[in-house]
């Protein structure tokens, strides 16, 4: 992974943490996610005229990824409905790199050097420490919420792998990115219409600014990741992307004035060491 890719993926992680915070624009988490994904789709649709049709070889991956992204939104909103953002977010993101690593090795035979895998492992450990800074005492999730968060992580690993392969089979990564977000946006828009047919229009008018901002951040954050996966190992990109948990914690400390414990300081150090291991040591 080049330094440019490395820095772009870290920026994508910051953007991802930021748009997830905007999910709270509505008391209904699924509605909040739907509005953001819908606006990301609207932005992407306007760019289709410049990129043309996707490569035929990428179509199966686009369809598979659209299904996986929809499942991700459903289970993520379910997790947020009954669990705290500070715990659901790290669990939903933290398990994904490990799952992606296993799937990448089993399906694509894409293996990383041991020291890089150690860095991926350290990032995952750091994320867990952020989620549970006081061990069992800080565990406040019921079983259904925990299961939903883990399933969310599985969907994340699945669409990460699908999009990594899809962007590589596409003639142009940007074409794949815009078509993916367009499909996802309109699918979620249709689901939102039928689920909230009497209030969807009002909600969009009420939250269009947050939706537009969140949609743009989502498009940029995951668009950068897809582009990076077309040039670098999928597992390495996926692990770096999940440092968004670190950024989310820092935002909560400096903006929301939440407490910063010694355990979370340790978690930051572990994640930073993991980041360095995945980039500087080959």
Coordinates of C-alpha atoms in Angstrom, one line a residue:
X1 CA 0.0 0.0 0.0
X2 CA 1.4 3.4 -1.0
X3 CA 1.5 6.3 1.3
X4 CA -1.1 8.1 -0.7
X5 CA -3.5 5.2 -0.4
X6 CA -2.7 4.9 3.3
X7 CA -3.6 8.5 4.0
X8 CA -6.7 8.4 1.9
X9 CA -8.0 5.3 3.7
X10 CA -7.5 7.0 7.1
X11 CA -9.4 10.0 5.8
X12 CA -12.2 7.6 4.7
X13 CA -12.2 6.2 8.3
X14 CA -12.8 9.7 9.7
X15 CA -15.6 10.4 7.2
X16 CA -17.2 7.0 8.1
X17 CA -17.3 7.8 11.8
X18 CA -18.8 11.2 11.0
X19 CA -21.7 10.0 8.9
X20 CA -22.5 7.3 11.4
X21 CA -22.9 10.0 14.0
X22 CA -25.6 11.5 11.8
X23 CA -27.7 8.4 11.9
X24 CA -29.1 9.8 15.1
X25 CA -30.9 12.5 13.1
X26 CA -34.1 10.5 13.7
X27 CA -35.4 8.6 16.7
X28 CA -35.9 5.8 14.1
X29 CA -32.4 4.6 13.3
X30 CA -33.5 2.8 10.1
X31 CA -35.1 6.0 8.8
X32 CA -31.9 7.9 9.6
X33 CA -29.7 5.4 7.7
X34 CA -32.2 5.2 4.8
X35 CA -32.2 9.0 4.3
X36 CA -28.4 9.1 4.3
X37 CA -28.1 6.2 1.8
X38 CA -30.9 7.7 -0.3
X39 CA -29.1 11.0 -0.6
X40 CA -25.8 9.2 -1.4
X41 CA -27.7 7.5 -4.2
X42 CA -29.0 10.8 -5.5
X43 CA -25.5 12.3 -5.6
X44 CA -24.2 9.2 -7.4
X45 CA -27.0 9.2 -10.0
X46 CA -26.0 12.6 -11.1
X47 CA -22.5 11.3 -11.9
X48 CA -23.7 8.3 -14.1
X49 CA -23.8 10.5 -17.2
X50 CA -20.1 11.0 -17.0
X51 CA -19.0 7.4 -16.4
X52 CA -21.3 5.3 -18.6
X53 CA -22.4 1.8 -18.0
X54 CA -20.6 -0.6 -15.7
X55 CA -18.4 -3.4 -17.1
X56 CA -20.4 -6.6 -17.7
X57 CA -17.9 -8.6 -15.6
X58 CA -18.7 -6.4 -12.5
X59 CA -22.5 -6.8 -12.7
X60 CA -22.7 -10.0 -10.5
X61 CA -20.6 -8.2 -7.8
X62 CA -22.8 -5.1 -8.0
X63 CA -25.9 -7.2 -7.5
X64 CA -24.4 -9.2 -4.7
X65 CA -23.0 -6.1 -3.0
X66 CA -26.4 -4.3 -3.2
X67 CA -28.0 -7.2 -1.4
X68 CA -25.3 -7.2 1.3
X69 CA -25.5 -3.5 1.8
X70 CA -29.2 -3.6 2.3
X71 CA -28.8 -6.4 4.9
X72 CA -26.1 -4.2 6.5
X73 CA -28.5 -1.3 6.8
X74 CA -31.3 -3.4 8.2
X75 CA -29.1 -5.0 11.0
X76 CA -27.2 -1.9 11.8
X77 CA -30.4 0.0 12.4
X78 CA -31.6 -2.9 14.5
X79 CA -28.5 -2.7 16.6
X80 CA -28.7 1.1 17.1
X81 CA -32.4 0.8 18.1
X82 CA -31.6 -1.0 21.3
X83 CA -27.8 -0.5 21.9
X84 CA -25.5 2.4 22.7
X85 CA -23.6 3.8 19.7
X86 CA -20.4 3.6 21.8
X87 CA -20.6 -0.2 21.9
X88 CA -22.6 -1.2 18.9
X89 CA -20.3 0.7 16.5
X90 CA -17.0 -0.9 17.6
X91 CA -18.5 -4.4 17.6
X92 CA -20.1 -3.9 14.2
X93 CA -16.9 -2.6 12.8
X94 CA -14.3 -4.5 14.8
X95 CA -15.2 -8.1 13.8
X96 CA -15.3 -7.2 10.0
X97 CA -11.5 -7.1 9.3
X98 CA -11.1 -10.6 10.8
X99 CA -14.0 -12.0 8.8
X100 CA -12.7 -10.3 5.7
X101 CA -9.3 -11.7 6.3
X102 CA -10.6 -15.3 6.6
X103 CA -12.9 -14.9 3.5
X104 CA -10.1 -13.3 1.5
X105 CA -7.8 -16.1 2.3
X106 CA -10.3 -18.9 1.7
X107 CA -11.9 -17.5 -1.5
X108 CA -9.3 -15.3 -3.1
X109 CA -6.2 -16.9 -1.7
X110 CA -5.0 -13.4 -0.8
X111 CA -2.7 -13.7 2.2
X112 CA -0.8 -11.0 4.0
X113 CA 2.7 -11.1 5.5
X114 CA 2.7 -12.3 9.2
X115 CA 3.7 -8.9 10.5
X116 CA 0.9 -7.2 8.6
X117 CA -1.6 -9.7 9.9
X118 CA -0.3 -8.9 13.4
X119 CA -1.1 -5.2 12.7
X120 CA -4.6 -6.2 11.6
X121 CA -5.0 -8.2 14.9
X122 CA -3.8 -5.2 17.0
X123 CA -6.3 -3.0 15.4
X124 CA -9.1 -5.5 16.2
X125 CA -7.9 -5.8 19.8
X126 CA -7.8 -2.0 20.2
X127 CA -11.3 -1.7 18.9
X128 CA -12.5 -4.3 21.4
X129 CA -10.8 -2.3 24.2
X130 CA -12.6 0.8 23.1
X131 CA -16.0 -1.0 23.2
X132 CA -15.4 -2.6 26.6
X133 CA -13.0 -0.3 28.5
X134 CA -14.0 -1.9 31.9
X135 CA -14.3 -5.5 30.7
X136 CA -17.6 -7.2 31.6
X137 CA -18.6 -4.3 33.7
X138 CA -19.0 -2.1 30.6
X139 CA -21.0 -4.7 28.7
X140 CA -24.5 -3.3 28.4
X141 CA -25.9 -5.1 25.3
X142 CA -28.7 -7.7 25.4
X143 CA -28.3 -10.9 23.4
X144 CA -30.4 -9.7 20.4
X145 CA -28.5 -6.5 20.1
X146 CA -25.2 -8.3 20.2
X147 CA -26.2 -10.8 17.6
X148 CA -27.5 -8.0 15.4
X149 CA -24.2 -6.2 15.7
X150 CA -22.2 -9.3 14.8
X151 CA -24.4 -10.0 11.8
X152 CA -23.9 -6.4 10.8
X153 CA -20.1 -7.1 10.9
X154 CA -20.6 -10.2 8.8
X155 CA -22.5 -8.2 6.1
X156 CA -19.7 -5.6 6.3
X157 CA -17.0 -8.3 5.6
X158 CA -19.2 -9.7 2.8
X159 CA -19.7 -6.5 0.9
X160 CA -16.1 -5.5 1.5
X161 CA -14.9 -8.6 -0.2
X162 CA -17.5 -8.3 -3.0
X163 CA -16.7 -4.7 -3.7
X164 CA -13.0 -5.4 -3.6
X165 CA -13.3 -8.0 -6.3
X166 CA -16.0 -6.0 -8.2
X167 CA -13.8 -2.9 -8.4
X168 CA -10.9 -4.9 -9.8
X169 CA -13.1 -6.5 -12.5
X170 CA -14.5 -3.2 -13.5
X171 CA -12.9 -1.1 -16.2
X172 CA -13.0 1.9 -13.9
X173 CA -13.3 1.9 -10.1
X174 CA -15.2 5.2 -10.2
X175 CA -17.8 3.7 -12.5
X176 CA -18.3 0.8 -10.1
X177 CA -18.5 3.2 -7.1
X178 CA -21.2 5.4 -8.6
X179 CA -23.3 2.5 -9.9
X180 CA -23.1 0.8 -6.5
X181 CA -24.2 3.8 -4.6
X182 CA -26.9 4.6 -7.1
X183 CA -28.4 1.1 -6.8
X184 CA -28.1 1.1 -3.0
X185 CA -29.7 4.6 -2.8
X186 CA -32.7 3.8 -4.9
X187 CA -33.2 0.4 -3.2
X188 CA -33.2 2.0 0.2
X189 CA -35.4 4.8 -1.1
X190 CA -38.0 2.3 -2.3
X191 CA -37.9 0.4 1.1
X192 CA -38.2 3.7 2.9
X193 CA -41.2 4.8 0.8
X194 CA -43.1 1.5 1.5
X195 CA -42.1 1.4 5.2
X196 CA -42.9 5.1 5.9
X197 CA -45.3 5.9 3.0
X198 CA -47.2 8.5 5.0
X199 CA -44.2 10.3 6.6
X200 CA -41.2 9.6 4.2
X201 CA -41.7 12.9 2.2
X202 CA -42.0 14.9 5.4
X203 CA -38.9 13.3 6.9
X204 CA -36.8 13.9 3.8
X205 CA -37.9 17.6 3.8
X206 CA -37.1 17.9 7.5
X207 CA -33.7 16.2 7.4
X208 CA -32.5 16.9 3.9
X209 CA -29.5 19.0 5.1
X210 CA -28.2 16.2 7.4
X211 CA -29.1 13.6 4.7
X212 CA -27.2 15.5 2.0
X213 CA -24.2 15.9 4.3
X214 CA -24.2 12.3 5.5
X215 CA -24.8 11.0 2.0
X216 CA -21.8 12.9 0.7
X217 CA -19.6 11.7 3.5
X218 CA -20.8 8.1 3.0
X219 CA -20.1 8.3 -0.7
X220 CA -16.6 9.7 -0.2
X221 CA -15.7 7.4 2.7
X222 CA -16.6 4.1 1.1
X223 CA -15.8 5.3 -2.4
X224 CA -12.2 5.9 -1.3
X225 CA -12.1 2.4 0.2
X226 CA -13.4 0.7 -3.0
X227 CA -10.8 2.7 -5.0
X228 CA -8.1 1.7 -2.5
X229 CA -9.1 -2.0 -2.7
X230 CA -8.6 -2.0 -6.4
X231 CA -4.9 -1.1 -5.8
X232 CA -4.0 -2.7 -2.5
X233 CA -4.8 -5.9 -0.5
X234 CA -8.5 -6.0 0.6
X235 CA -7.7 -7.1 4.2
X236 CA -5.2 -4.3 4.7
X237 CA -7.6 -1.7 3.4
X238 CA -10.5 -3.1 5.5
X239 CA -8.5 -3.1 8.7
X240 CA -7.3 0.5 8.2
X241 CA -10.8 1.6 7.4
X242 CA -12.0 0.3 10.8
X243 CA -9.8 2.8 12.6
X244 CA -13.0 4.9 12.2
X245 CA -13.8 3.5 15.7
X246 CA -10.7 5.4 17.0
X247 CA -11.9 8.6 15.3
X248 CA -15.4 8.1 16.6
X249 CA -14.1 7.8 20.1
X250 CA -11.9 11.0 19.7
X251 CA -14.9 12.9 18.4
X252 CA -17.0 11.8 21.4
X253 CA -14.2 13.0 23.8
X254 CA -13.5 16.4 22.3
X255 CA -16.9 17.3 21.0
X256 CA -19.3 15.5 23.3
X257 CA -17.0 15.8 26.3
X258 CA -17.3 12.1 27.1
X259 CA -14.7 10.7 29.6
X260 CA -11.4 9.4 28.4
X261 CA -10.2 6.4 30.5
X262 CA -6.8 4.9 30.8
X263 CA -8.1 1.8 29.1
X264 CA -9.2 3.8 26.1
X265 CA -5.8 5.5 26.0
X266 CA -4.3 2.0 25.9
X267 CA -6.7 1.1 23.1
X268 CA -5.5 4.2 21.1
X269 CA -1.9 3.1 21.5
X270 CA -2.7 -0.4 20.4
X271 CA -4.6 0.7 17.3
X272 CA -1.8 3.2 16.4
X273 CA 0.8 0.4 16.7
X274 CA -1.4 -1.8 14.5
X275 CA -1.7 1.0 11.9
X276 CA 2.1 1.4 11.8
X277 CA 2.6 -2.3 11.5
X278 CA 0.2 -2.6 8.5
X279 CA 2.0 0.3 6.6
X280 CA 5.6 0.6 7.5
X281 CA 6.7 -3.0 8.0
X282 CA 6.7 -5.3 5.0

